[in-house]
Amino acid sequence: MPADAARTDEEWTSLGRSVLLRQLALGARSRHQLDRKLAEREVPPSVASALLDRFVEVQLIDDAEFARMWVRTRIAAKSLSRSSLRRELAEKGIAVELVEDALEQVSDEDEIEQARDVVRRKLRMSADLADRTVREKEMRRLVGVLARKGYNPGSAYSIVKEVIAGAAADAAEGAEPEG
C-alpha cells in the first residue's frame, strides 16, 4: 500500500493547504488552476473541494478579480486582443460570464488604439514605404504580428494599412524641402 493512501483527511488537508498557499505565494491563480495542482498532488477530491471552498470564502481565491487582473496585465505586457485574452482565461477555467465582465475593461476603441501602438512600435523606420514591394512585405509582416496577438485578419490589415499610410505621409512630408 503506498504511503499516500495511509494519510488521514487531516494530513491531506494540511498538505492541500500547503500546496494552495505555496501556489498563491507565487501569484494569483484561478480556482481551476489550483484544483489541478491539488489533483497533481493526489489530494482526494472531497478534501480539495472543501479547501478550495474555504479559500474562496476567505477571499484568497477570487476568479472575478483574477480575470480582471489578468486582462490588465496581459494588455499592458503583451498588447493581446480580447479574443486572445478570452481564450487564455478559458484555459485557466474562468467562467464565461466572469471573462466577459473582465473584458469590459477594454473598449473597441482601446483595442484598436492598442493595435495601432503595436504596429507603430514594430514598423521598421528604415523601410522604404514608397517602394510598393517593400511596403507590401512590411504590411504582411505587421499583419502577422497582430494576428499572433489575436487580432482578426481583416481588422489587422485595416489597422496596418492606416498606420503605414500615416508613416508614409509623415516621411513624404519630412522629405519636402522647406519653403
Short mmCIF file of C-alpha atoms in Angstrom, two decimals:
data_model
loop_
_atom_site.label_atom_id
_atom_site.label_comp_id
_atom_site.label_asym_id
_atom_site.label_seq_id
_atom_site.Cartn_x
_atom_site.Cartn_y
_atom_site.Cartn_z
CA MET A 1 0.00 0.00 0.00
CA PRO A 2 1.50 3.41 -0.99
CA ALA A 3 2.36 5.78 1.83
CA ASP A 4 -0.04 8.43 0.47
CA ALA A 5 -3.02 6.08 0.79
CA ALA A 6 -2.39 5.82 4.52
CA ARG A 7 -2.84 9.59 5.05
CA THR A 8 -5.74 10.79 7.12
CA ASP A 9 -8.11 13.52 5.92
CA GLU A 10 -6.38 15.85 8.35
CA GLU A 11 -2.99 15.10 6.76
CA TRP A 12 -4.44 15.55 3.27
CA THR A 13 -5.98 18.85 4.36
CA SER A 14 -2.64 20.03 5.73
CA LEU A 15 -0.82 19.00 2.52
CA GLY A 16 -3.52 20.62 0.36
CA ARG A 17 -3.43 23.85 2.35
CA SER A 18 0.37 23.99 1.95
CA VAL A 19 0.11 23.41 -1.79
CA LEU A 20 -2.52 26.16 -2.15
CA LEU A 21 -0.59 28.69 -0.07
CA ARG A 22 2.64 27.97 -1.96
CA GLN A 23 0.87 28.42 -5.31
CA LEU A 24 -0.81 31.65 -4.22
CA ALA A 25 2.52 32.98 -2.91
CA LEU A 26 3.84 32.67 -6.47
CA GLY A 27 0.97 34.78 -7.81
CA ALA A 28 -2.78 34.89 -8.31
CA ARG A 29 -4.31 31.66 -9.56
CA SER A 30 -7.79 30.63 -10.63
CA ARG A 31 -9.74 28.05 -8.70
CA HIS A 32 -9.41 25.70 -11.67
CA GLN A 33 -5.60 26.04 -11.75
CA LEU A 34 -5.40 25.36 -8.02
CA ASP A 35 -7.76 22.39 -8.30
CA ARG A 36 -5.47 20.89 -10.97
CA LYS A 37 -2.44 21.46 -8.72
CA LEU A 38 -4.15 19.60 -5.86
CA ALA A 39 -5.07 16.75 -8.25
CA GLU A 40 -1.41 16.52 -9.34
CA ARG A 41 -0.51 16.05 -5.68
CA GLU A 42 -3.25 13.39 -5.47
CA VAL A 43 -5.22 15.25 -2.80
CA PRO A 44 -8.62 13.49 -2.62
CA PRO A 45 -11.33 15.44 -4.49
CA SER A 46 -13.51 15.85 -1.39
CA VAL A 47 -10.62 17.38 0.58
CA ALA A 48 -9.58 19.56 -2.40
CA SER A 49 -13.13 20.84 -2.87
CA ALA A 50 -13.52 21.71 0.81
CA LEU A 51 -10.17 23.52 0.85
CA LEU A 52 -10.95 25.45 -2.34
CA ASP A 53 -14.38 26.42 -0.99
CA ARG A 54 -12.76 27.73 2.19
CA PHE A 55 -10.12 29.69 0.26
CA VAL A 56 -12.90 31.27 -1.83
CA GLU A 57 -14.86 32.07 1.33
CA VAL A 58 -11.91 33.93 2.89
CA GLN A 59 -11.22 35.58 -0.49
CA LEU A 60 -7.80 34.06 -1.09
CA ILE A 61 -9.25 32.78 -4.36
CA ASP A 62 -11.38 35.18 -6.43
CA ASP A 63 -11.81 34.20 -10.07
CA ALA A 64 -13.52 37.51 -10.95
CA GLU A 65 -10.61 39.56 -9.60
CA PHE A 66 -8.12 37.13 -11.13
CA ALA A 67 -9.76 37.64 -14.57
CA ARG A 68 -9.75 41.46 -14.23
CA MET A 69 -6.10 41.46 -13.16
CA TRP A 70 -5.15 39.02 -15.95
CA VAL A 71 -6.74 41.27 -18.58
CA ARG A 72 -4.97 44.39 -17.24
CA THR A 73 -1.53 42.81 -17.02
CA ARG A 74 -1.64 40.91 -20.33
CA ILE A 75 -2.77 44.02 -22.19
CA ALA A 76 -0.01 46.10 -20.60
CA ALA A 77 2.70 43.49 -21.14
CA LYS A 78 1.68 41.79 -24.40
CA SER A 79 -0.94 44.02 -26.09
CA LEU A 80 -3.14 40.98 -26.64
CA SER A 81 -6.55 41.22 -28.27
CA ARG A 82 -9.74 40.45 -26.39
CA SER A 83 -10.11 37.17 -28.29
CA SER A 84 -6.66 36.02 -27.11
CA LEU A 85 -7.45 37.06 -23.55
CA ARG A 86 -10.80 35.25 -23.73
CA ARG A 87 -9.02 32.06 -24.84
CA GLU A 88 -6.33 32.34 -22.14
CA LEU A 89 -8.89 32.86 -19.39
CA ALA A 90 -10.97 29.92 -20.64
CA GLU A 91 -7.83 27.75 -20.45
CA LYS A 92 -7.48 28.85 -16.83
CA GLY A 93 -11.00 27.66 -16.09
CA ILE A 94 -12.62 31.07 -15.65
CA ALA A 95 -16.40 31.07 -16.15
CA VAL A 96 -17.62 32.73 -19.36
CA GLU A 97 -19.58 35.45 -17.54
CA LEU A 98 -16.51 36.40 -15.45
CA VAL A 99 -14.38 36.51 -18.60
CA GLU A 100 -16.87 38.81 -20.32
CA ASP A 101 -17.06 41.07 -17.24
CA ALA A 102 -13.25 41.33 -17.15
CA LEU A 103 -13.08 42.10 -20.87
CA GLU A 104 -15.47 45.04 -20.42
CA GLN A 105 -12.38 46.94 -19.20
CA VAL A 106 -11.28 47.10 -22.85
CA SER A 107 -13.41 49.07 -25.28
CA ASP A 108 -13.32 48.61 -29.06
CA GLU A 109 -11.50 51.93 -29.32
CA ASP A 110 -8.93 50.86 -26.70
CA GLU A 111 -8.26 47.64 -28.58
CA ILE A 112 -7.84 49.43 -31.92
CA GLU A 113 -5.52 52.04 -30.40
CA GLN A 114 -3.51 49.30 -28.74
CA ALA A 115 -3.12 47.56 -32.11
CA ARG A 116 -2.03 50.84 -33.73
CA ASP A 117 0.59 51.27 -31.00
CA VAL A 118 1.91 47.76 -31.64
CA VAL A 119 2.18 48.48 -35.38
CA ARG A 120 3.89 51.85 -34.77
CA ARG A 121 6.43 50.20 -32.45
CA LYS A 122 7.11 47.31 -34.84
CA LEU A 123 7.18 49.35 -38.05
CA ARG A 124 10.69 49.43 -39.46
CA MET A 125 11.52 53.07 -39.89
CA SER A 126 14.29 52.12 -42.30
CA ALA A 127 11.77 50.51 -44.67
CA ASP A 128 11.25 52.44 -47.90
CA LEU A 129 7.46 52.59 -47.82
CA ALA A 130 7.42 54.40 -51.18
CA ASP A 131 8.61 51.13 -52.76
CA ARG A 132 5.47 49.02 -53.31
CA THR A 133 7.25 45.68 -52.83
CA VAL A 134 8.84 46.81 -49.55
CA ARG A 135 5.54 48.31 -48.34
CA GLU A 136 3.60 45.09 -49.10
CA LYS A 137 6.23 42.95 -47.39
CA GLU A 138 6.12 45.22 -44.33
CA MET A 139 2.30 45.06 -44.34
CA ARG A 140 2.32 41.24 -44.38
CA ARG A 141 4.85 41.14 -41.55
CA LEU A 142 2.85 43.58 -39.40
CA VAL A 143 -0.48 41.86 -40.08
CA GLY A 144 1.26 38.67 -38.89
CA VAL A 145 2.41 40.43 -35.70
CA LEU A 146 -1.18 41.45 -34.93
CA ALA A 147 -2.54 38.02 -35.89
CA ARG A 148 -0.21 36.38 -33.35
CA LYS A 149 -1.67 38.73 -30.73
CA GLY A 150 -5.17 37.52 -31.61
CA TYR A 151 -6.44 40.29 -33.87
CA ASN A 152 -8.66 39.14 -36.72
CA PRO A 153 -7.03 39.40 -40.15
CA GLY A 154 -9.46 41.99 -41.56
CA SER A 155 -9.02 44.39 -38.66
CA ALA A 156 -5.28 43.78 -38.57
CA TYR A 157 -4.97 44.59 -42.27
CA SER A 158 -7.02 47.80 -41.92
CA ILE A 159 -5.01 48.98 -38.92
CA VAL A 160 -1.65 48.20 -40.56
CA LYS A 161 -2.72 49.90 -43.79
CA GLU A 162 -3.80 53.01 -41.83
CA VAL A 163 -0.57 53.22 -39.80
CA ILE A 164 1.65 52.63 -42.84
CA ALA A 165 -0.25 55.28 -44.82
CA GLY A 166 0.30 57.72 -41.95
CA ALA A 167 4.00 56.82 -41.71
CA ALA A 168 4.45 57.17 -45.48
CA ALA A 169 2.71 60.58 -45.40
CA ASP A 170 4.93 61.69 -42.49
CA ALA A 171 8.03 60.51 -44.38
CA ALA A 172 6.95 62.35 -47.55
CA GLU A 173 6.23 65.47 -45.53
CA GLY A 174 9.65 65.31 -43.94
CA ALA A 175 11.30 64.86 -47.35
CA GLU A 176 9.83 68.03 -48.85
CA PRO A 177 12.21 70.98 -48.94
CA GLU A 178 11.28 73.75 -46.58
CA GLY A 179 9.99 76.82 -48.35
#
